[in-house]
Short mmCIF file of C-alpha atoms and ligand atoms in Angstrom, two decimals:
data_model
loop_
_atom_site.label_atom_id
_atom_site.label_comp_id
_atom_site.label_asym_id
_atom_site.label_seq_id
_atom_site.Cartn_x
_atom_site.Cartn_y
_atom_site.Cartn_z
CA UNK A 1 37.16 12.55 -15.31
CA UNK A 2 33.87 13.54 -16.89
CA UNK A 3 33.21 17.31 -17.19
CA UNK A 4 30.06 16.70 -15.22
CA UNK A 5 32.12 15.31 -12.32
CA UNK A 6 34.47 18.32 -12.26
CA UNK A 7 31.49 20.58 -11.72
CA UNK A 8 30.51 18.66 -8.57
CA UNK A 9 31.03 20.44 -5.31
CA UNK A 10 33.96 19.35 -3.16
CA UNK A 11 32.80 16.57 -0.83
CA UNK A 12 29.49 16.22 -2.63
CA UNK A 13 27.79 12.84 -2.29
CA UNK A 14 27.87 10.22 -4.98
CA UNK A 15 24.15 9.64 -4.62
CA UNK A 16 21.39 11.79 -3.15
CA UNK A 17 18.29 9.97 -1.95
CA UNK A 18 15.31 12.31 -1.63
CA UNK A 19 13.13 11.19 1.29
CA UNK A 20 13.98 9.14 4.39
CA UNK A 21 10.75 7.16 4.41
CA UNK A 22 10.66 3.37 4.51
CA UNK A 23 11.86 3.00 0.92
CA UNK A 24 14.51 5.75 0.97
CA UNK A 25 16.16 4.24 4.04
CA UNK A 26 16.21 0.76 2.48
CA UNK A 27 17.61 2.09 -0.82
CA UNK A 28 20.44 3.91 0.99
CA UNK A 29 21.47 0.81 2.96
CA UNK A 30 21.63 -1.20 -0.27
CA UNK A 31 23.50 1.48 -2.23
CA UNK A 32 26.19 2.92 0.03
CA UNK A 33 28.38 -0.20 0.39
CA UNK A 34 28.39 -0.65 -3.40
CA UNK A 35 28.52 2.84 -4.82
CA UNK A 36 29.95 5.19 -2.24
CA UNK A 37 28.67 8.09 -0.19
CA UNK A 38 24.89 8.43 -0.06
CA UNK A 39 23.17 11.46 1.44
CA UNK A 40 19.50 11.16 2.36
CA UNK A 41 17.63 14.47 2.41
CA UNK A 42 14.42 14.42 4.45
CA UNK A 43 12.12 17.40 4.81
CA UNK A 44 10.74 16.35 8.19
CA UNK A 45 12.45 16.26 11.56
CA UNK A 46 13.97 12.97 12.72
CA UNK A 47 11.00 10.75 13.75
CA UNK A 48 13.24 8.98 16.28
CA UNK A 49 13.40 12.23 18.24
CA UNK A 50 9.65 12.21 18.85
CA UNK A 51 8.65 13.85 15.59
CA UNK A 52 6.60 10.89 14.28
CA UNK A 53 3.02 10.73 13.11
CA UNK A 54 2.68 11.09 9.37
CA UNK A 55 -1.07 10.50 9.57
CA UNK A 56 -1.01 7.04 8.05
CA UNK A 57 -1.84 3.56 9.27
CA UNK A 58 -0.19 2.57 12.56
CA UNK A 59 0.56 -0.88 11.22
CA UNK A 60 1.81 -2.25 7.92
CA UNK A 61 1.78 -5.83 6.68
CA UNK A 62 5.06 -7.43 5.71
CA UNK A 63 4.99 -10.22 3.17
CA UNK A 64 7.65 -12.40 1.52
CA UNK A 65 8.93 -9.62 -0.75
CA UNK A 66 9.48 -7.32 2.22
CA UNK A 67 11.17 -10.04 4.25
CA UNK A 68 13.51 -10.82 1.38
CA UNK A 69 14.81 -7.25 1.47
CA UNK A 70 15.05 -7.15 5.26
CA UNK A 71 17.04 -10.40 5.13
CA UNK A 72 19.37 -8.97 2.45
CA UNK A 73 20.06 -6.04 4.75
CA UNK A 74 20.50 -8.19 7.89
CA UNK A 75 17.44 -6.66 9.55
CA UNK A 76 14.92 -9.51 9.48
CA UNK A 77 15.62 -10.71 13.02
CA UNK A 78 15.26 -7.27 14.58
CA UNK A 79 12.00 -6.65 12.72
CA UNK A 80 10.58 -10.11 13.50
CA UNK A 81 10.80 -9.26 17.20
CA UNK A 82 8.30 -6.43 16.83
CA UNK A 83 5.84 -8.26 14.56
CA UNK A 84 2.57 -10.05 15.14
CA UNK A 85 1.93 -13.07 12.85
CA UNK A 86 -1.44 -13.04 11.10
CA UNK A 87 -2.83 -16.26 9.71
CA UNK A 88 -5.89 -14.95 7.94
CA UNK A 89 -8.59 -12.36 7.73
CA UNK A 90 -11.76 -12.70 9.76
CA UNK A 91 -14.90 -11.23 8.19
CA UNK A 92 -17.59 -10.20 10.68
CA UNK A 93 -20.75 -10.25 8.61
CA UNK A 94 -23.88 -8.15 9.00
CA UNK A 95 -25.88 -11.25 10.07
CA UNK A 96 -23.61 -11.64 13.12
CA UNK A 97 -21.65 -14.61 11.78
CA UNK A 98 -17.90 -14.58 11.25
CA UNK A 99 -15.77 -16.31 8.68
CA UNK A 100 -11.98 -16.74 8.57
CA UNK A 101 -10.13 -16.87 5.23
CA UNK A 102 -6.60 -18.19 5.79
CA UNK A 103 -3.90 -16.19 4.02
CA UNK A 104 -2.19 -19.34 2.81
CA UNK A 105 -3.12 -22.95 2.29
CA UNK A 106 -0.16 -24.23 4.33
CA UNK A 107 -0.68 -22.00 7.37
CA UNK A 108 2.02 -19.42 6.65
CA UNK A 109 1.32 -16.03 8.24
CA UNK A 110 1.88 -12.52 7.03
CA UNK A 111 3.24 -10.12 9.62
CA UNK A 112 1.77 -7.00 11.13
CA UNK A 113 4.38 -4.47 12.23
CA UNK A 114 4.08 -1.02 13.75
CA UNK A 115 5.03 1.45 11.03
CA UNK A 116 6.86 3.78 13.39
CA UNK A 117 9.04 1.10 14.99
CA UNK A 118 9.89 -0.38 11.59
CA UNK A 119 10.83 3.08 10.36
CA UNK A 120 13.12 3.62 13.35
CA UNK A 121 14.89 0.30 12.70
CA UNK A 122 15.44 1.26 9.06
CA UNK A 123 16.72 4.74 9.93
CA UNK A 124 19.08 3.27 12.57
CA UNK A 125 20.34 0.82 9.95
CA UNK A 126 20.89 3.62 7.44
CA UNK A 127 22.75 5.68 10.01
CA UNK A 128 24.93 2.69 10.95
CA UNK A 129 25.86 2.00 7.30
CA UNK A 130 29.26 3.36 6.38
CA UNK A 131 28.88 6.08 3.76
CA UNK A 132 25.24 7.00 4.55
CA UNK A 133 24.54 10.49 5.81
CA UNK A 134 21.05 11.32 7.03
CA UNK A 135 20.02 14.96 6.94
CA UNK A 136 16.64 15.96 8.39
CA UNK A 137 14.82 19.26 7.93
CA UNK A 138 15.99 19.38 4.29
CA UNK A 139 13.19 20.02 1.81
CA UNK A 140 14.12 19.28 -1.79
CA UNK A 141 12.48 21.80 -4.11
CA UNK A 142 13.65 20.53 -7.45
CA UNK A 143 16.03 18.13 -9.15
CA UNK A 144 18.29 19.13 -12.05
CA UNK A 145 18.55 15.99 -14.13
CA UNK A 146 21.40 17.20 -16.31
CA UNK A 147 24.05 18.25 -13.85
CA UNK A 148 22.70 16.43 -11.72
CA UNK A 149 21.90 18.40 -8.58
CA UNK A 150 19.16 19.08 -6.09
CA UNK A 151 17.90 22.42 -4.88
CA UNK A 152 17.35 21.97 -1.16
CA UNK A 153 16.05 24.28 1.54
CA UNK A 154 16.63 24.15 5.28
CA UNK A 155 16.29 26.71 8.08
CA UNK A 156 19.44 28.46 6.84
CA UNK A 157 18.11 28.98 3.32
CA UNK A 158 18.43 27.37 -0.09
CA UNK A 159 21.41 25.48 -1.39
CA UNK A 160 22.29 23.64 -4.58
CA UNK A 161 23.82 20.26 -3.91
CA UNK A 162 25.56 18.50 -6.79
CA UNK A 163 26.00 14.77 -6.95
CA UNK A 164 26.35 12.00 -9.51
CA UNK A 165 22.89 10.38 -9.19
CA UNK A 166 19.56 11.19 -7.58
CA UNK A 167 16.97 8.71 -6.37
CA UNK A 168 13.47 10.03 -5.74
CA UNK A 169 11.99 8.21 -2.73
CA UNK A 170 9.84 11.12 -1.61
CA UNK A 171 6.43 9.54 -1.66
CA UNK A 172 3.16 10.28 -3.44
CA UNK A 173 3.65 14.07 -3.51
CA UNK A 174 7.17 13.65 -4.90
CA UNK A 175 9.07 16.79 -5.83
CA UNK A 176 11.69 14.61 -7.57
CA UNK A 177 9.04 13.19 -9.94
CA UNK A 178 8.37 16.72 -11.25
CA UNK A 179 11.81 16.69 -12.92
CA UNK A 180 10.80 13.69 -15.03
CA UNK A 181 7.40 15.19 -15.76
CA UNK A 182 9.19 18.28 -17.10
CA UNK A 183 10.94 15.94 -19.57
CA UNK A 184 7.68 14.51 -20.86
CA UNK A 185 6.89 11.72 -18.41
CA UNK A 186 3.16 11.28 -17.91
CA UNK A 187 2.29 11.15 -14.23
CA UNK A 188 -1.21 10.48 -12.99
CA UNK A 189 -1.68 11.60 -9.39
CA UNK A 190 -5.15 11.42 -7.89
CA UNK A 191 -7.13 10.84 -4.74
CA UNK A 192 -9.16 7.66 -4.59
CA UNK A 193 -12.89 8.08 -3.95
CA UNK A 194 -12.23 6.54 -0.51
CA UNK A 195 -10.90 8.15 2.66
CA UNK A 196 -10.20 6.78 6.12
CA UNK A 197 -9.86 7.56 9.81
CA UNK A 198 -7.56 5.77 12.22
CA UNK A 199 -9.40 4.43 15.26
CA UNK A 200 -7.69 2.82 18.29
CA UNK A 201 -9.36 -0.43 19.29
CA UNK A 202 -8.83 -2.03 22.70
CA UNK A 203 -7.70 -5.66 22.77
CA UNK A 204 -9.12 -8.59 24.70
CA UNK A 205 -12.24 -9.29 22.60
CA UNK A 206 -10.75 -10.24 19.23
CA UNK A 207 -8.60 -13.18 18.19
CA UNK A 208 -5.07 -11.86 17.71
CA UNK A 209 -4.14 -14.46 15.09
CA UNK A 210 -6.09 -12.73 12.33
CA UNK A 211 -6.92 -9.25 11.15
CA UNK A 212 -10.61 -8.43 11.49
CA UNK A 213 -12.95 -6.60 9.17
CA UNK A 214 -16.57 -5.62 9.10
CA UNK A 215 -17.96 -5.12 5.59
CA UNK A 216 -21.22 -3.29 4.95
CA UNK A 217 -20.94 -2.71 1.21
CA UNK A 218 -20.86 1.07 1.75
CA UNK A 219 -18.05 1.14 4.28
CA UNK A 220 -15.41 -1.06 5.82
CA UNK A 221 -13.94 -1.16 9.29
CA UNK A 222 -10.67 -3.08 9.66
CA UNK A 223 -8.58 -3.83 12.77
CA UNK A 224 -5.03 -5.15 12.95
CA UNK A 225 -3.40 -6.55 16.12
CA UNK A 226 -0.39 -4.69 17.48
CA UNK A 227 2.32 -6.09 19.78
CA UNK A 228 0.93 -3.92 22.61
CA UNK A 229 -2.21 -6.10 22.70
CA UNK A 230 -4.40 -3.37 21.22
CA UNK A 231 -5.64 -3.20 17.64
CA UNK A 232 -5.16 -0.44 15.12
CA UNK A 233 -8.44 0.22 13.34
CA UNK A 234 -9.33 2.08 10.15
CA UNK A 235 -12.75 3.23 9.00
CA UNK A 236 -12.92 3.40 5.18
CA UNK A 237 -15.77 5.25 3.50
CA UNK A 238 -16.36 7.27 0.36
CA UNK A 239 -14.84 10.73 0.55
CA UNK A 240 -17.75 12.41 -1.20
CA UNK A 241 -21.04 11.49 -2.79
CA UNK A 242 -24.20 10.01 -1.35
CA UNK A 243 -24.41 9.01 2.31
CA UNK A 244 -22.65 7.39 3.92
CA UNK A 245 -19.60 9.42 2.93
CA UNK A 246 -17.26 11.61 4.93
CA UNK A 247 -18.66 14.66 3.11
CA UNK A 248 -22.24 13.88 4.12
CA UNK A 249 -21.93 12.52 7.66
CA UNK A 250 -20.11 14.07 10.56
CA UNK A 251 -20.40 14.52 14.29
CA UNK A 252 -23.27 12.54 15.85
CA UNK A 253 -24.34 11.32 12.40
CA UNK A 254 -20.97 9.68 11.89
CA UNK A 255 -21.33 7.93 15.23
CA UNK A 256 -24.82 6.73 14.20
CA UNK A 257 -23.55 5.44 10.85
CA UNK A 258 -20.69 3.63 12.60
CA UNK A 259 -22.97 2.13 15.26
CA UNK A 260 -25.45 0.92 12.63
CA UNK A 261 -22.79 -0.70 10.44
CA UNK A 262 -20.40 -1.95 13.11
CA UNK A 263 -22.24 -2.79 16.35
CA UNK A 264 -19.50 -5.04 17.78
CA UNK A 265 -16.66 -2.49 17.51
CA UNK A 266 -19.04 0.22 18.72
CA UNK A 267 -19.63 -1.70 21.93
CA UNK A 268 -15.93 -2.41 22.39
CA UNK A 269 -14.46 1.08 21.86
CA UNK A 270 -15.34 3.25 24.88
CA UNK A 271 -14.16 6.58 23.46
CA UNK A 272 -15.47 5.96 19.93
CA UNK A 273 -17.49 9.19 19.74
CA UNK A 274 -14.47 11.28 20.67
CA UNK A 275 -12.19 9.45 18.24
CA UNK A 276 -14.64 9.84 15.35
CA UNK A 277 -15.02 13.52 16.12
CA UNK A 278 -11.33 14.32 16.50
CA UNK A 279 -9.33 11.96 14.27
CA UNK A 280 -8.38 13.47 10.95
CA UNK A 281 -9.79 12.03 7.75
CA UNK A 282 -6.98 11.02 5.38
CA UNK A 283 -7.17 10.67 1.63
CA UNK A 284 -5.79 7.73 -0.29
CA UNK A 285 -3.50 8.76 -3.13
CA UNK A 286 -2.82 6.82 -6.28
CA UNK A 287 0.20 7.56 -8.46
CA UNK A 288 1.04 6.11 -11.83
CA UNK A 289 4.00 7.27 -13.84
CA UNK A 290 5.03 5.99 -17.27
CA UNK A 291 8.73 6.87 -16.86
CA UNK A 292 10.76 6.12 -13.73
CA UNK A 293 14.33 6.90 -14.82
CA UNK A 294 16.45 9.44 -16.65
CA UNK A 295 19.56 8.32 -18.49
CA UNK A 296 22.25 7.26 -15.98
CA UNK A 297 21.44 9.82 -13.31
CA UNK A 298 17.96 9.47 -11.91
CA UNK A 299 15.39 6.92 -10.74
CA UNK A 300 12.13 6.94 -8.82
CA UNK A 301 11.26 4.27 -6.25
CA UNK A 302 8.32 3.52 -3.94
CA UNK A 303 5.23 5.69 -3.62
CA UNK A 304 6.80 8.46 -5.71
CA UNK A 305 6.06 6.34 -8.80
CA UNK A 306 3.38 3.88 -7.65
CA UNK A 307 1.37 4.96 -4.61
CA UNK A 308 -1.56 2.53 -4.48
CA UNK A 309 -4.68 1.67 -2.50
CA UNK A 310 -3.66 -0.12 0.71
CA UNK A 311 -6.08 -3.05 0.57
CA UNK A 312 -3.64 -5.79 -0.47
CA UNK A 313 -0.97 -4.44 1.93
CA UNK A 314 1.72 -4.18 -0.75
CA UNK A 315 2.74 -0.53 -1.24
CA UNK A 316 5.78 -0.77 0.99
CA UNK A 317 6.55 -4.38 0.01
CA UNK A 318 6.52 -3.30 -3.63
CA UNK A 319 8.73 -0.28 -2.84
CA UNK A 320 11.24 -2.55 -1.07
CA UNK A 321 11.19 -4.81 -4.11
CA UNK A 322 11.93 -1.77 -6.31
CA UNK A 323 15.11 -1.19 -4.30
CA UNK A 324 16.18 -4.83 -4.56
CA UNK A 325 15.48 -4.92 -8.30
CA UNK A 326 17.41 -1.70 -8.85
CA UNK A 327 20.41 -3.17 -7.03
CA UNK A 328 20.16 -6.41 -9.02
CA UNK A 329 20.16 -4.39 -12.27
CA UNK A 330 23.14 -2.32 -11.10
CA UNK A 331 25.00 -5.46 -9.99
CA UNK A 332 24.60 -6.96 -13.45
CA UNK A 333 26.28 -4.15 -15.42
CA UNK A 334 28.53 -1.17 -14.87
CA UNK A 335 26.50 0.79 -17.39
CA UNK A 336 24.07 2.82 -15.28
CA UNK A 337 22.00 3.87 -18.30
CA UNK A 338 21.37 0.23 -19.19
CA UNK A 339 20.79 -0.74 -15.56
CA UNK A 340 18.26 2.04 -14.95
CA UNK A 341 16.44 1.23 -18.18
CA UNK A 342 16.27 -2.46 -17.17
CA UNK A 343 14.98 -1.45 -13.74
CA UNK A 344 12.20 0.66 -15.25
CA UNK A 345 11.24 -2.06 -17.71
CA UNK A 346 11.07 -4.72 -15.05
CA UNK A 347 9.04 -2.70 -12.52
CA UNK A 348 6.42 -0.60 -14.28
CA UNK A 349 4.19 -3.46 -15.39
CA UNK A 350 4.45 -5.03 -11.93
CA UNK A 351 3.53 -1.79 -10.20
CA UNK A 352 0.51 -1.33 -12.46
CA UNK A 353 -0.60 -4.90 -11.70
CA UNK A 354 -0.40 -4.70 -7.91
CA UNK A 355 -1.95 -1.25 -7.95
CA UNK A 356 -4.92 -2.60 -9.91
CA UNK A 357 -5.24 -5.65 -7.63
CA UNK A 358 -5.02 -3.50 -4.50
CA UNK A 359 -7.90 -1.32 -5.61
CA UNK A 360 -10.04 -4.32 -6.63
CA UNK A 361 -9.42 -5.90 -3.24
CA UNK A 362 -11.32 -3.11 -1.48
CA UNK A 363 -14.54 -4.18 -3.19
CA UNK A 364 -13.90 -7.85 -2.39
CA UNK A 365 -13.45 -6.94 1.28
CA UNK A 366 -16.09 -4.23 1.58
CA UNK A 367 -18.85 -6.47 0.22
CA UNK A 368 -19.94 -9.25 2.57
CA UNK A 369 -18.15 -12.39 1.25
CA UNK A 370 -21.17 -14.61 0.85
CA UNK A 371 -22.51 -12.26 -1.81
CA UNK A 372 -19.37 -12.79 -3.83
CA UNK A 373 -19.06 -16.53 -3.33
CA UNK A 374 -22.76 -17.11 -3.91
CA UNK A 375 -22.04 -16.09 -7.45
CA UNK A 376 -21.48 -19.12 -9.71
CA UNK A 377 -18.21 -17.75 -11.01
CA UNK A 378 -16.81 -17.24 -7.53
CA UNK A 379 -17.78 -20.73 -6.35
CA UNK A 380 -16.40 -22.45 -9.44
CA UNK A 381 -13.19 -20.48 -9.16
CA UNK A 382 -12.71 -21.58 -5.57
CA UNK A 383 -13.53 -25.19 -6.41
CA UNK A 384 -10.92 -25.23 -9.19
CA UNK A 385 -8.29 -23.77 -6.90
CA UNK A 386 -9.08 -26.40 -4.24
CA UNK A 387 -9.22 -29.25 -6.75
CA UNK A 388 -5.99 -28.41 -8.57
CA UNK A 389 -3.69 -27.02 -5.85
CA UNK A 390 -0.58 -27.52 -7.99
CA UNK A 391 -2.04 -25.66 -10.90
CA UNK A 392 -3.81 -22.72 -9.33
CA UNK A 393 -2.41 -20.71 -6.44
CA UNK A 394 -4.87 -18.25 -4.88
CA UNK A 395 -4.11 -14.71 -5.94
CA UNK A 396 -3.52 -13.33 -2.46
CA UNK A 397 -1.13 -16.19 -1.69
CA UNK A 398 0.88 -15.53 -4.86
CA UNK A 399 1.26 -11.88 -3.94
CA UNK A 400 2.03 -12.42 -0.27
CA UNK A 401 4.11 -15.60 -0.15
CA UNK A 402 5.95 -15.72 -3.45
CA UNK A 403 8.22 -13.33 -5.28
CA UNK A 404 6.53 -14.05 -8.60
CA UNK A 405 6.17 -10.84 -10.57
CA UNK A 406 2.91 -9.09 -9.78
CA UNK A 407 2.19 -8.80 -13.50
CA UNK A 408 2.45 -12.55 -13.91
CA UNK A 409 0.23 -13.08 -10.84
CA UNK A 410 -2.40 -10.90 -12.49
CA UNK A 411 -2.07 -12.76 -15.79
CA UNK A 412 -2.48 -16.13 -13.98
CA UNK A 413 -5.59 -14.80 -12.32
CA UNK A 414 -7.06 -13.55 -15.57
CA UNK A 415 -6.35 -16.95 -17.14
CA UNK A 416 -8.26 -18.64 -14.34
CA UNK A 417 -11.13 -16.20 -14.92
CA UNK A 418 -11.19 -17.08 -18.60
CA UNK A 419 -11.21 -20.79 -17.82
CA UNK A 420 -14.13 -20.35 -15.41
CA UNK A 421 -16.05 -18.39 -17.99
CA UNK A 422 -15.48 -20.95 -20.73
CA UNK A 423 -16.43 -23.83 -18.42
CA UNK A 424 -19.65 -22.07 -17.44
CA UNK A 425 -20.32 -21.21 -21.07
CA UNK A 426 -19.88 -24.78 -22.18
CA UNK A 427 -21.38 -26.77 -19.31
CA UNK A 428 -23.70 -24.26 -17.66
CA UNK A 429 -24.21 -23.44 -13.99
CA UNK A 430 -24.80 -27.10 -13.08
CA UNK A 431 -21.02 -27.54 -13.15
CA UNK A 432 -20.79 -25.40 -10.02
CA UNK A 433 -22.41 -28.14 -7.94
CA UNK A 434 -21.16 -31.12 -9.97
CA UNK A 435 -19.10 -33.82 -8.27
CA UNK A 436 -15.33 -33.40 -8.02
CA UNK A 437 -14.82 -36.19 -10.54
CA UNK A 438 -17.07 -34.52 -13.11
CA UNK A 439 -15.43 -31.15 -12.57
CA UNK A 440 -12.03 -32.81 -12.96
CA UNK A 441 -13.12 -34.48 -16.18
CA UNK A 442 -14.51 -31.25 -17.61
CA UNK A 443 -11.38 -29.25 -16.85
CA UNK A 444 -8.82 -29.47 -19.66
CA UNK A 445 -5.32 -30.74 -18.87
CA UNK A 446 -4.11 -27.19 -19.02
CA UNK A 447 -0.76 -25.80 -18.15
CA UNK A 448 -1.05 -22.25 -16.80
CA UNK A 449 -0.45 -20.98 -20.33
CA UNK A 450 -2.84 -23.12 -22.30
CA UNK A 451 -6.52 -23.16 -21.69
CA UNK A 452 -8.40 -25.02 -24.42
CA UNK A 453 -11.58 -26.78 -23.59
CA UNK A 454 -11.18 -28.96 -26.66
CA UNK A 455 -8.61 -30.96 -24.67
CA UNK A 456 -11.04 -31.92 -21.93
CA UNK A 457 -12.34 -35.44 -21.92
CA UNK A 458 -15.73 -34.36 -20.62
CA UNK A 459 -18.95 -34.11 -22.48
C1 LIG B 1 -3.72 3.26 5.33
C2 LIG B 1 -2.50 2.66 4.69
C3 LIG B 1 -2.15 1.35 4.98
C4 LIG B 1 -1.04 0.78 4.37
N1 LIG B 1 -0.72 -0.53 4.65
C5 LIG B 1 0.32 -1.10 4.02
C6 LIG B 1 0.66 -2.46 4.28
O1 LIG B 1 0.01 -3.13 5.08
N2 LIG B 1 1.71 -3.02 3.63
C7 LIG B 1 2.43 -2.31 2.69
O2 LIG B 1 3.36 -2.88 2.10
N3 LIG B 1 2.15 -1.01 2.45
C8 LIG B 1 1.12 -0.40 3.08
N4 LIG B 1 0.83 0.90 2.83
C9 LIG B 1 1.64 1.64 1.83
C10 LIG B 1 2.91 2.17 2.47
O3 LIG B 1 2.60 2.96 3.58
C11 LIG B 1 3.68 2.99 1.44
O4 LIG B 1 3.76 2.28 0.23
C12 LIG B 1 5.08 3.30 1.93
O5 LIG B 1 5.03 4.06 3.09
C13 LIG B 1 5.85 4.05 0.84
O6 LIG B 1 7.12 4.39 1.31
P1 LIG B 1 7.96 5.52 0.58
O7 LIG B 1 9.22 5.60 1.34
O8 LIG B 1 7.99 5.29 -0.87
O9 LIG B 1 7.10 6.86 0.77
P2 LIG B 1 6.78 7.64 2.10
O10 LIG B 1 6.55 6.69 3.22
O11 LIG B 1 5.70 8.59 1.76
O12 LIG B 1 8.12 8.43 2.43
C14 LIG B 1 8.50 9.55 1.68
C15 LIG B 1 9.44 10.40 2.52
O13 LIG B 1 9.90 11.49 1.73
C16 LIG B 1 9.80 12.68 2.47
N5 LIG B 1 9.65 13.79 1.51
C17 LIG B 1 8.58 14.08 0.75
N6 LIG B 1 8.81 15.14 -0.03
C18 LIG B 1 10.07 15.54 0.23
C19 LIG B 1 10.89 16.59 -0.25
N7 LIG B 1 10.43 17.44 -1.18
N8 LIG B 1 12.13 16.73 0.25
C20 LIG B 1 12.61 15.87 1.18
N9 LIG B 1 11.87 14.87 1.70
C21 LIG B 1 10.62 14.69 1.22
C22 LIG B 1 8.60 12.48 3.37
O14 LIG B 1 8.61 13.34 4.48
C23 LIG B 1 8.75 11.01 3.74
O15 LIG B 1 9.54 10.83 4.87
C24 LIG B 1 -0.27 1.51 3.44
C25 LIG B 1 -0.61 2.86 3.16
C26 LIG B 1 -1.72 3.41 3.77
C27 LIG B 1 -2.08 4.83 3.44
#
């Protein structure tokens, strides 16, 4: 037995998971059957006993990566029952028109699920997994990477709990991450310039097969259908800076700004004034960390290492994928040091990519779409994607319906950008409106990795 193991307290868990959020629960269900007793330490009270409400979106979108994990854990069927399928996003434009963009070219939906009910299913699954112990009201103060151990506080006081490994799944404000930072990891933790308020939206006036959004350029209102028939809405605006921003408009002014930008929702939400005046304004945190693991004892997963803007709907899906990747790395070798290093290597670039894409997506959504597509680059891009469906998969579709690494999705997208730029450079803007046959002839017989205009048979 290793000296480190002798020092462990009698009956101490093999693995401590810090945080019983969506990702912590999933990680524990994966880990316990393979590696022995797992204790989850959660600072809050059990949300299943009526202690919910973390002040975040009521709904979250599940895509293929999330479903893959739920299937692995035998939970897909239970979750599917509480989901609403969404086939696209419907933009309600300032000129009164609306425009639906399907999420996929073959009609596949993504799925809107109530965060709280999903969380309950995951906690129930963790509790039902042999070897998992859930402990609520346990705030972890610090992690000792060497022993390893966690310093945890509950209503009886502080206690040091030794174990063999620690997984930090404690979200954007992670206490576990501080242990890595103390060993030189560079962590960037910041608020985005945007903030949001949750607004309940009655049903009955919006198509439930899509999410809906109202872009004004300065602000965005989005509404997602819930199984209850109502919609969960979010008003996104700058936190500070020139009006309209949460710092500059409040009270009646906020109602006026909302009514001016979003007349349809204003007419449909009877208690809008009260909701705007009383609902808290939440910040959006972004976390980037250059190290996720420590030797064979410690790893970060989920928002603790990659909290991101919510506009692609991938924070949780990416966190679930972290857990699945970690397990795949651990299944492939008994050497935890090698497995954790492989996990970190495989995830950091992906997390950076989806985080970048998620932030960019706000500006795509917040600006009325015709402004974007009126641009030659945007139109040509779309035409290429439509003309060569086997070669180019729309970015959103790659993220939502495939398990292709996010980093490779981003690289594919940048390649398409470069192709569009070189085509415009060589043939000019007339190519945007050229016939399909001319556009085909001008486009080189590229594989996704090779874009050389010299190959094209067009002049
Ligand atoms: C507005 C909004 C919309 C979103 N929409 C989507 C979406 O559509 N699809 C999607 O995939 N993602 C979405 N996300 C992102 C998603 O919510 C997060 O990525 C996900 O919740 C991260 O899960 P987590 O378990 O890593 O962290 P968290 O959910 O933050 O859970 C961390 C847990 O750790 C606990 N904890 C914290 N500190 C300690 C401590 N010191 N000791 C013990 N316990 C501790 C917390 O109480 C919490 O329970 C959205 C986020 C926002 C803000």
